[in-house]
mmCIF file of C-alpha atoms in Angstrom:
data_model
loop_
_atom_site.group_PDB
_atom_site.id
_atom_site.type_symbol
_atom_site.label_atom_id
_atom_site.label_comp_id
_atom_site.label_asym_id
_atom_site.label_seq_id
_atom_site.Cartn_x
_atom_site.Cartn_y
_atom_site.Cartn_z
ATOM 1 C CA MET R 206 2.270 -81.617 -43.310
ATOM 2 C CA PRO R 207 3.106 -81.252 -47.056
ATOM 3 C CA PRO R 208 6.200 -83.102 -48.220
ATOM 4 C CA LYS R 209 9.425 -81.189 -48.503
ATOM 5 C CA ARG R 210 10.255 -80.055 -51.999
ATOM 6 C CA LYS R 211 13.499 -81.338 -53.498
ATOM 7 C CA ALA R 212 16.120 -78.690 -54.095
ATOM 8 C CA GLU R 213 16.485 -77.872 -57.727
ATOM 9 C CA ALA R 214 19.582 -79.374 -59.217
ATOM 10 C CA GLU R 215 22.274 -76.911 -60.067
ATOM 11 C CA PRO R 216 23.121 -76.755 -63.749
ATOM 12 C CA PRO R 217 26.143 -78.867 -64.703
ATOM 13 C CA ALA R 218 29.420 -77.073 -64.840
ATOM 14 C CA SER R 219 29.581 -77.509 -68.587
ATOM 15 C CA GLN R 220 26.335 -75.625 -69.097
ATOM 16 C CA SER R 221 26.079 -71.877 -68.991
ATOM 17 C CA SER R 222 23.978 -70.494 -66.157
ATOM 18 C CA GLY R 223 23.844 -67.078 -67.702
ATOM 19 C CA SER R 224 23.617 -65.523 -71.131
ATOM 20 C CA GLU R 225 26.535 -65.650 -73.556
ATOM 21 C CA ALA R 226 26.788 -61.910 -73.258
ATOM 22 C CA ASP R 227 27.796 -62.312 -69.599
ATOM 23 C CA GLU R 228 30.835 -64.446 -70.506
ATOM 24 C CA PRO R 229 34.184 -62.647 -70.619
ATOM 25 C CA GLU R 230 35.598 -62.296 -74.112
ATOM 26 C CA LYS R 231 38.274 -64.793 -74.962
ATOM 27 C CA LYS R 232 41.545 -63.188 -75.999
ATOM 28 C CA THR R 233 42.864 -64.569 -79.259
ATOM 29 C CA LYS R 234 46.620 -64.762 -79.624
ATOM 30 C CA LYS R 235 48.012 -63.012 -82.622
ATOM 31 C CA PRO R 236 50.255 -65.225 -84.720
ATOM 32 C CA ALA R 237 53.898 -64.460 -84.236
ATOM 33 C CA ALA R 238 55.328 -62.403 -87.026
ATOM 34 C CA LYS R 239 57.547 -64.436 -89.286
ATOM 35 C CA LYS R 240 61.145 -63.362 -89.392
ATOM 36 C CA ALA R 241 62.310 -62.307 -92.788
ATOM 37 C CA ALA R 242 64.633 -64.818 -94.362
ATOM 38 C CA LYS R 243 68.236 -63.691 -94.487
ATOM 39 C CA GLY R 244 69.409 -62.848 -97.962
ATOM 40 C CA PRO R 245 72.888 -63.455 -99.300
ATOM 41 C CA VAL R 246 75.718 -61.434 -97.829
ATOM 42 C CA THR R 247 76.596 -58.603 -100.169
ATOM 43 C CA PRO R 248 79.737 -56.485 -100.312
ATOM 44 C CA LEU R 249 79.708 -53.029 -98.762
ATOM 45 C CA ASP R 250 80.152 -51.598 -102.209
ATOM 46 C CA PRO R 251 77.074 -52.562 -104.315
ATOM 47 C CA SER R 252 79.141 -52.299 -107.485
ATOM 48 C CA LEU R 253 81.229 -55.307 -106.419
ATOM 49 C CA PRO R 254 80.222 -58.822 -107.512
ATOM 50 C CA HIS R 255 77.762 -60.692 -105.318
ATOM 51 C CA ASN R 256 77.156 -63.781 -107.421
ATOM 52 C CA LEU R 257 76.250 -67.058 -105.730
ATOM 53 C CA THR R 258 78.297 -69.177 -108.115
ATOM 54 C CA ILE R 259 81.776 -68.778 -109.517
ATOM 55 C CA PRO R 260 81.742 -67.124 -112.975
ATOM 56 C CA VAL R 261 82.348 -69.416 -115.936
ATOM 57 C CA ASP R 262 84.689 -66.892 -117.561
ATOM 58 C CA LEU R 263 86.937 -66.545 -114.494
ATOM 59 C CA GLU R 264 90.331 -65.176 -115.484
ATOM 60 C CA PRO R 265 93.447 -66.720 -113.888
ATOM 61 C CA PHE R 266 95.376 -64.778 -111.288
ATOM 62 C CA PRO R 267 98.317 -62.940 -112.945
ATOM 63 C CA THR R 268 101.537 -64.727 -112.003
ATOM 64 C CA LYS R 269 105.122 -64.849 -113.198
ATOM 65 C CA ALA R 270 106.037 -67.640 -115.586
ATOM 66 C CA ASP R 271 109.019 -68.807 -113.536
ATOM 67 C CA GLY R 272 107.302 -68.663 -110.145
ATOM 68 C CA ILE R 273 105.561 -71.193 -107.912
ATOM 69 C CA ASP R 274 101.881 -70.558 -107.165
ATOM 70 C CA ILE R 275 100.347 -71.647 -103.862
ATOM 71 C CA CYS R 276 96.611 -71.218 -103.407
ATOM 72 C CA MET R 277 94.579 -71.633 -100.239
ATOM 73 C CA GLU R 278 90.803 -72.129 -100.383
ATOM 74 C CA CYS R 279 88.202 -73.050 -97.780
ATOM 75 C CA VAL R 280 85.569 -75.393 -99.219
ATOM 76 C CA ARG R 281 83.063 -75.427 -96.360
ATOM 77 C CA ASN R 282 80.116 -74.563 -98.598
ATOM 78 C CA GLN R 283 81.271 -76.618 -101.567
ATOM 79 C CA GLY R 284 80.059 -79.942 -100.172
ATOM 80 C CA LEU R 285 83.068 -82.265 -100.330
ATOM 81 C CA ARG R 286 82.088 -84.199 -97.227
ATOM 82 C CA LYS R 287 81.393 -87.928 -97.205
ATOM 83 C CA GLU R 288 79.408 -87.532 -94.009
ATOM 84 C CA GLY R 289 77.213 -84.590 -93.026
ATOM 85 C CA ALA R 290 76.305 -81.751 -95.371
ATOM 86 C CA LEU R 291 77.352 -83.376 -98.610
ATOM 87 C CA GLY R 292 74.251 -82.185 -100.400
ATOM 88 C CA GLY R 293 75.116 -78.560 -99.663
ATOM 89 C CA ALA R 294 75.469 -76.267 -96.683
ATOM 90 C CA GLY R 295 73.044 -77.146 -93.883
ATOM 91 C CA SER R 296 71.906 -80.446 -95.398
ATOM 92 C CA ASP R 297 72.302 -83.836 -93.684
ATOM 93 C CA ARG R 298 71.790 -86.025 -96.735
ATOM 94 C CA PRO R 299 73.311 -86.375 -100.180
ATOM 95 C CA GLU R 300 71.504 -85.098 -103.229
ATOM 96 C CA LYS R 301 68.694 -87.313 -104.429
ATOM 97 C CA GLY R 302 69.852 -89.974 -106.833
ATOM 98 C CA ARG R 303 73.541 -89.558 -106.030
ATOM 99 C CA GLY R 304 75.847 -91.399 -103.682
ATOM 100 C CA ARG R 305 77.841 -89.467 -101.126
ATOM 101 C CA ASP R 306 81.046 -89.225 -103.140
ATOM 102 C CA GLU R 307 79.167 -88.452 -106.349
ATOM 103 C CA ALA R 308 77.034 -85.794 -104.658
ATOM 104 C CA GLY R 309 80.162 -84.118 -103.328
ATOM 105 C CA SER R 310 81.687 -84.121 -106.794
ATOM 106 C CA HIS R 311 78.479 -82.699 -108.258
ATOM 107 C CA ARG R 312 78.457 -79.826 -105.763
ATOM 108 C CA PHE R 313 82.114 -79.183 -106.488
ATOM 109 C CA VAL R 314 81.238 -78.733 -110.160
ATOM 110 C CA THR R 315 77.849 -76.984 -109.899
ATOM 111 C CA GLN R 316 78.965 -74.457 -107.281
ATOM 112 C CA GLY R 317 81.936 -73.582 -109.442
ATOM 113 C CA LEU R 318 84.984 -74.499 -107.425
ATOM 114 C CA SER R 319 86.199 -76.683 -110.288
ATOM 115 C CA LEU R 320 86.054 -73.592 -112.521
ATOM 116 C CA TYR R 321 88.281 -71.779 -110.083
ATOM 117 C CA VAL R 322 90.747 -74.660 -109.843
ATOM 118 C CA GLU R 323 91.014 -74.825 -113.629
ATOM 119 C CA ALA R 324 91.370 -71.046 -114.038
ATOM 120 C CA GLU R 325 93.943 -70.583 -111.278
ATOM 121 C CA ASP R 326 95.924 -73.710 -112.126
ATOM 122 C CA ALA R 327 98.070 -73.275 -109.018
ATOM 123 C CA ASP R 328 101.133 -75.453 -108.459
ATOM 124 C CA ILE R 329 99.963 -76.232 -104.926
ATOM 125 C CA LEU R 330 96.356 -76.095 -103.739
ATOM 126 C CA VAL R 331 95.479 -76.133 -100.025
ATOM 127 C CA LEU R 332 91.868 -76.965 -99.147
ATOM 128 C CA SER R 333 90.562 -76.595 -95.600
ATOM 129 C CA GLU R 334 87.437 -77.865 -93.811
ATOM 130 C CA THR R 335 87.062 -80.685 -96.334
ATOM 131 C CA LYS R 336 85.502 -83.130 -93.824
ATOM 132 C CA THR R 337 86.285 -86.145 -95.999
ATOM 133 C CA GLY R 338 88.845 -88.435 -97.484
ATOM 134 C CA GLU R 339 89.772 -88.020 -101.119
ATOM 135 C CA PRO R 340 86.728 -87.709 -103.438
ATOM 136 C CA SER R 341 86.818 -88.580 -107.114
ATOM 137 C CA ILE R 342 86.918 -85.182 -108.830
ATOM 138 C CA GLU R 343 88.565 -85.000 -112.241
ATOM 139 C CA ALA R 344 89.496 -81.322 -111.895
ATOM 140 C CA LEU R 345 91.726 -82.363 -108.986
ATOM 141 C CA THR R 346 92.954 -85.821 -109.921
ATOM 142 C CA SER R 347 93.896 -84.872 -113.489
ATOM 143 C CA ARG R 348 95.808 -81.768 -112.411
ATOM 144 C CA TYR R 349 97.539 -82.829 -109.206
ATOM 145 C CA PRO R 350 99.490 -86.106 -109.176
ATOM 146 C CA HIS R 351 100.490 -85.659 -105.518
ATOM 147 C CA ARG R 352 97.413 -85.436 -103.299
ATOM 148 C CA TYR R 353 97.329 -85.594 -99.517
ATOM 149 C CA TRP R 354 94.015 -85.657 -97.632
ATOM 150 C CA GLY R 355 94.094 -85.324 -93.855
ATOM 151 C CA VAL R 356 91.051 -86.845 -92.167
ATOM 152 C CA ASP R 357 89.947 -86.140 -88.610
ATOM 153 C CA PRO R 358 89.284 -89.221 -86.449
ATOM 154 C CA LYS R 359 85.806 -87.836 -85.755
ATOM 155 C CA LYS R 360 83.658 -88.295 -88.861
ATOM 156 C CA GLY R 361 82.473 -85.079 -90.494
ATOM 157 C CA ASN R 362 84.887 -82.936 -88.483
ATOM 158 C CA ALA R 363 87.706 -80.650 -89.699
ATOM 159 C CA GLY R 364 89.642 -82.059 -92.660
ATOM 160 C CA LEU R 365 92.477 -80.647 -94.755
ATOM 161 C CA ALA R 366 94.058 -81.401 -98.120
ATOM 162 C CA ILE R 367 97.195 -80.311 -99.954
ATOM 163 C CA LEU R 368 97.319 -81.053 -103.683
ATOM 164 C CA SER R 369 100.587 -80.534 -105.525
ATOM 165 C CA LYS R 370 102.072 -80.724 -109.007
ATOM 166 C CA LEU R 371 105.478 -80.946 -107.347
ATOM 167 C CA GLU R 372 106.548 -84.087 -105.529
ATOM 168 C CA PRO R 373 107.617 -83.364 -101.943
ATOM 169 C CA ILE R 374 110.558 -85.020 -100.218
ATOM 170 C CA ALA R 375 108.391 -85.987 -97.260
ATOM 171 C CA VAL R 376 104.821 -85.572 -95.981
ATOM 172 C CA THR R 377 103.739 -85.320 -92.336
ATOM 173 C CA PHE R 378 100.119 -85.690 -91.236
ATOM 174 C CA GLY R 379 99.277 -84.191 -87.856
ATOM 175 C CA MET R 380 101.439 -82.294 -85.384
ATOM 176 C CA PRO R 381 104.141 -84.252 -83.545
ATOM 177 C CA THR R 382 104.404 -81.712 -80.708
ATOM 178 C CA THR R 383 100.894 -82.149 -79.269
ATOM 179 C CA GLU R 384 100.173 -84.103 -76.080
ATOM 180 C CA GLU R 385 97.597 -86.187 -77.947
ATOM 181 C CA ALA R 386 98.537 -88.858 -80.449
ATOM 182 C CA GLN R 387 99.750 -87.345 -83.728
ATOM 183 C CA PRO R 388 96.962 -88.913 -85.895
ATOM 184 C CA GLU R 389 94.398 -87.004 -83.805
ATOM 185 C CA SER R 390 95.462 -83.783 -85.564
ATOM 186 C CA ALA R 391 95.722 -85.252 -89.076
ATOM 187 C CA GLY R 392 92.618 -83.306 -90.117
ATOM 188 C CA ARG R 393 94.148 -80.067 -88.837
ATOM 189 C CA ILE R 394 97.674 -79.923 -90.241
ATOM 190 C CA ILE R 395 99.710 -81.346 -93.112
ATOM 191 C CA THR R 396 103.375 -80.529 -93.768
ATOM 192 C CA LEU R 397 105.085 -80.962 -97.144
ATOM 193 C CA GLU R 398 108.868 -80.838 -97.156
ATOM 194 C CA PHE R 399 110.595 -79.613 -100.321
ATOM 195 C CA GLU R 400 114.281 -79.106 -101.043
ATOM 196 C CA ASN R 401 114.420 -75.491 -99.884
ATOM 197 C CA SER R 402 111.340 -75.040 -97.702
ATOM 198 C CA TYR R 403 108.360 -76.490 -95.857
ATOM 199 C CA VAL R 404 104.746 -75.851 -96.861
ATOM 200 C CA VAL R 405 102.487 -76.154 -93.820
ATOM 201 C CA GLY R 406 98.723 -76.238 -94.368
ATOM 202 C CA THR R 407 96.515 -75.816 -91.296
ATOM 203 C CA TYR R 408 92.879 -75.754 -90.334
ATOM 204 C CA VAL R 409 93.393 -74.315 -86.862
ATOM 205 C CA GLN R 410 91.116 -75.261 -83.974
ATOM 206 C CA ASN R 411 88.207 -72.833 -83.499
ATOM 207 C CA ALA R 412 87.659 -71.391 -80.033
ATOM 208 C CA GLY R 413 83.860 -71.786 -80.193
ATOM 209 C CA GLN R 414 80.862 -70.055 -81.689
ATOM 210 C CA LYS R 415 79.593 -68.447 -78.479
ATOM 211 C CA LEU R 416 82.523 -67.016 -76.608
ATOM 212 C CA ALA R 417 81.944 -65.062 -73.386
ATOM 213 C CA VAL R 418 84.425 -62.712 -71.760
ATOM 214 C CA ARG R 419 87.050 -64.941 -70.145
ATOM 215 C CA ASP R 420 86.772 -63.433 -66.665
ATOM 216 C CA ILE R 421 83.092 -64.370 -66.302
ATOM 217 C CA PHE R 422 83.279 -67.918 -67.621
ATOM 218 C CA GLY R 423 83.091 -69.347 -64.108
ATOM 219 C CA PHE R 424 80.005 -67.319 -63.231
ATOM 220 C CA PHE R 425 78.078 -68.409 -66.311
ATOM 221 C CA ALA R 426 79.192 -72.014 -65.943
ATOM 222 C CA SER R 427 77.911 -72.063 -62.341
ATOM 223 C CA LEU R 428 74.478 -71.150 -63.695
ATOM 224 C CA GLY R 429 74.512 -74.162 -65.974
ATOM 225 C CA CYS R 430 75.145 -72.296 -69.223
ATOM 226 C CA THR R 431 76.414 -75.220 -71.291
ATOM 227 C CA ASP R 432 77.330 -73.066 -74.300
ATOM 228 C CA VAL R 433 79.756 -71.113 -72.167
ATOM 229 C CA LYS R 434 81.199 -74.324 -70.740
ATOM 230 C CA GLN R 435 81.747 -75.595 -74.255
ATOM 231 C CA SER R 436 83.350 -72.316 -75.298
ATOM 232 C CA LEU R 437 85.761 -72.541 -72.380
ATOM 233 C CA GLN R 438 86.630 -76.076 -73.399
ATOM 234 C CA ASN R 439 87.217 -75.063 -77.026
ATOM 235 C CA LEU R 440 89.346 -72.073 -76.064
ATOM 236 C CA SER R 441 91.464 -74.309 -73.859
ATOM 237 C CA LYS R 442 91.960 -76.670 -76.797
ATOM 238 C CA LYS R 443 92.891 -73.711 -78.973
ATOM 239 C CA GLU R 444 95.436 -72.518 -76.418
ATOM 240 C CA ALA R 445 97.005 -75.985 -76.240
ATOM 241 C CA TRP R 446 97.129 -76.073 -80.048
ATOM 242 C CA ASN R 447 98.840 -72.673 -80.186
ATOM 243 C CA VAL R 448 101.555 -73.701 -77.736
ATOM 244 C CA ALA R 449 102.226 -76.958 -79.577
ATOM 245 C CA PHE R 450 102.207 -75.251 -82.972
ATOM 246 C CA GLU R 451 104.687 -72.583 -81.899
ATOM 247 C CA THR R 452 107.047 -75.364 -80.795
ATOM 248 C CA TYR R 453 106.527 -77.159 -84.117
ATOM 249 C CA LEU R 454 107.200 -73.993 -86.119
ATOM 250 C CA ARG R 455 110.491 -73.462 -84.298
ATOM 251 C CA GLN R 456 111.533 -77.030 -85.093
ATOM 252 C CA LEU R 457 110.841 -76.482 -88.784
ATOM 253 C CA THR R 458 112.339 -72.997 -89.130
ATOM 254 C CA ALA R 459 115.552 -74.270 -87.533
ATOM 255 C CA LYS R 460 115.975 -76.413 -90.668
ATOM 256 C CA LYS R 461 114.381 -74.522 -93.586
ATOM 257 C CA PRO R 462 112.110 -71.527 -94.315
ATOM 258 C CA VAL R 463 108.412 -72.181 -93.687
ATOM 259 C CA ILE R 464 105.385 -71.188 -95.770
ATOM 260 C CA TRP R 465 102.382 -71.387 -93.441
ATOM 261 C CA THR R 466 98.925 -71.170 -94.980
ATOM 262 C CA GLY R 467 95.358 -72.381 -94.474
ATOM 263 C CA ASP R 468 92.477 -71.363 -92.236
ATOM 264 C CA LEU R 469 94.251 -69.796 -89.244
ATOM 265 C CA ASN R 470 91.087 -68.868 -87.280
ATOM 266 C CA VAL R 471 92.483 -65.677 -85.765
ATOM 267 C CA VAL R 472 91.837 -61.932 -86.125
ATOM 268 C CA PRO R 473 95.246 -60.478 -85.229
ATOM 269 C CA THR R 474 94.430 -56.752 -85.524
ATOM 270 C CA GLU R 475 91.464 -54.402 -85.641
ATOM 271 C CA ASN R 476 92.237 -53.856 -89.327
ATOM 272 C CA ASP R 477 91.346 -57.476 -90.050
ATOM 273 C CA ILE R 478 87.667 -57.334 -89.112
ATOM 274 C CA ARG R 479 84.808 -55.001 -89.826
ATOM 275 C CA ASN R 480 83.360 -54.694 -86.283
ATOM 276 C CA TRP R 481 86.323 -54.865 -83.949
ATOM 277 C CA LYS R 482 84.706 -53.341 -80.838
ATOM 278 C CA THR R 483 81.769 -55.759 -80.780
ATOM 279 C CA ASN R 484 84.011 -58.798 -81.340
ATOM 280 C CA TYR R 485 87.144 -58.076 -79.321
ATOM 281 C CA ASN R 486 87.382 -60.560 -76.427
ATOM 282 C CA LYS R 487 83.852 -61.724 -77.220
ATOM 283 C CA SER R 488 84.138 -63.729 -80.439
ATOM 284 C CA ALA R 489 86.270 -66.689 -81.413
ATOM 285 C CA GLY R 490 89.554 -65.614 -82.963
ATOM 286 C CA CYS R 491 89.384 -62.158 -81.366
ATOM 287 C CA THR R 492 90.504 -62.959 -77.831
ATOM 288 C CA ASP R 493 93.754 -61.674 -76.357
ATOM 289 C CA SER R 494 94.807 -65.271 -75.798
ATOM 290 C CA GLU R 495 94.544 -66.137 -79.502
ATOM 291 C CA ILE R 496 95.988 -62.854 -80.754
ATOM 292 C CA ASN R 497 98.996 -63.027 -78.425
ATOM 293 C CA ALA R 498 99.642 -66.641 -79.391
ATOM 294 C CA PHE R 499 99.566 -65.777 -83.100
ATOM 295 C CA ASN R 500 101.999 -62.902 -82.579
ATOM 296 C CA ALA R 501 104.306 -65.205 -80.620
ATOM 297 C CA GLN R 502 104.214 -67.748 -83.437
ATOM 298 C CA LEU R 503 105.295 -65.112 -85.947
ATOM 299 C CA ASN R 504 107.804 -63.359 -83.694
ATOM 300 C CA PRO R 505 110.219 -65.597 -81.797
ATOM 301 C CA PRO R 506 112.387 -63.965 -79.098
ATOM 302 C CA ALA R 507 115.280 -61.979 -80.509
ATOM 303 C CA ASP R 508 117.878 -64.210 -78.836
ATOM 304 C CA SER R 509 116.250 -67.480 -79.965
ATOM 305 C CA GLY R 510 118.178 -67.732 -83.214
ATOM 306 C CA HIS R 511 114.946 -68.175 -85.215
ATOM 307 C CA GLU R 512 113.824 -65.934 -88.055
ATOM 308 C CA LYS R 513 110.524 -64.066 -87.864
ATOM 309 C CA LEU R 514 107.597 -65.081 -90.050
ATOM 310 C CA VAL R 515 105.907 -62.369 -92.102
ATOM 311 C CA ASP R 516 102.138 -61.953 -92.362
ATOM 312 C CA VAL R 517 102.373 -61.552 -96.140
ATOM 313 C CA TRP R 518 98.886 -60.197 -96.777
ATOM 314 C CA ARG R 519 98.969 -57.680 -93.927
ATOM 315 C CA ASN R 520 102.503 -56.616 -94.873
ATOM 316 C CA ALA R 521 101.350 -55.845 -98.430
ATOM 317 C CA HIS R 522 98.026 -54.304 -97.307
ATOM 318 C CA PRO R 523 98.527 -52.424 -94.015
ATOM 319 C CA GLU R 524 95.232 -50.542 -94.316
ATOM 320 C CA ALA R 525 91.969 -51.758 -92.806
ATOM 321 C CA VAL R 526 89.966 -54.328 -94.753
ATOM 322 C CA LYS R 527 86.573 -52.824 -95.572
ATOM 323 C CA GLN R 528 85.533 -55.516 -97.997
ATOM 324 C CA CYS R 529 86.940 -58.625 -99.508
ATOM 325 C CA GLU R 530 89.876 -57.571 -101.642
ATOM 326 C CA ILE R 531 90.961 -61.055 -102.687
ATOM 327 C CA ARG R 532 89.384 -62.567 -105.777
ATOM 328 C CA LEU R 533 86.322 -60.307 -105.817
ATOM 329 C CA GLU R 534 84.996 -62.139 -108.871
ATOM 330 C CA ILE R 535 83.831 -65.025 -106.709
ATOM 331 C CA TYR R 536 82.527 -63.039 -103.743
ATOM 332 C CA GLY R 537 79.263 -64.623 -102.620
ATOM 333 C CA ALA R 538 79.948 -68.094 -104.006
ATOM 334 C CA SER R 539 81.406 -68.995 -100.610
ATOM 335 C CA ASP R 540 81.786 -67.352 -97.215
ATOM 336 C CA HIS R 541 85.526 -67.699 -97.814
ATOM 337 C CA VAL R 542 87.623 -66.567 -100.717
ATOM 338 C CA PRO R 543 90.911 -67.985 -101.971
ATOM 339 C CA VAL R 544 94.331 -66.492 -101.326
ATOM 340 C CA MET R 545 97.082 -66.850 -103.930
ATOM 341 C CA LEU R 546 100.796 -66.622 -103.184
ATOM 342 C CA ASP R 547 103.224 -66.262 -106.099
ATOM 343 C CA LEU R 548 106.799 -67.236 -105.215
ATOM 344 C CA GLU R 549 109.994 -66.747 -107.194
ATOM 345 C CA GLY R 550 112.408 -69.642 -107.454
ATOM 346 C CA PRO R 551 112.076 -73.337 -106.575
ATOM 347 C CA LEU R 552 110.493 -74.596 -103.374
#
């Protein structure tokens, strides 16, 4: 009987048992289309300035010779921070070849804020979101002998400064009416007492970048949406701040008139924002809770014995804001623009 023939070995799995034509065609993924980089924000009216730096030939704001000028400016993009984005917005390191303080001073000069300070020459300058202690900047130190820098206990967070040509009677850092220790809010509020009035500078707590409708917070949080949890936490902090600040305002106005300025982080009416419907009760500053608190701060009960506070800008400009109407010459150099208040008589 002939021997049994060995079965032919099957081809290894790595080898093709058929022609290449029999193989299915491999689908190649198309590279994802790159998103176009966002350009600078431009005014609605193309004829308005949209420069990225403050003009060198900036003219001073017209004021009365015998008045007191108070200017408020947010410096978030000017790079005054010792920690964090000192080298410019979005950067985590100082400019090459410069220390942190020096880099902040360089940004202050190159981005033009020093030009504005020199042109405006205000009697009192309020700077918010400074995120640092006092830097060495000649445009500030040579002009303002009385300088008060409020620093948040958390490095790189908040920060506020009031610089004055006039010496105050007293200076208060932080808010004494909060449940937390007063130094905890030193980077949020500074009060200068003068003979006839108080000047209160604030950088009010933000309610959060991603704010959901309040009624569905619990639902989103149950799904593990941490952003919504954080927003709820921030809004709660904002509400606590608003209650404490209203109490503090009443304490001050019982003694002297109050000038309240700074970054208030609220959109009190639909005339104060371009897209009201898409932001109302969805975005920070636009919730009923924040709006009602702001209105309560300005309007004490009729039988309380306290005077009302006036929203000076809105009172002078009751129409809707369609574009930045304050200091258009520097639109684009920052996402904030300064506000100037010209007062008659001594503070």
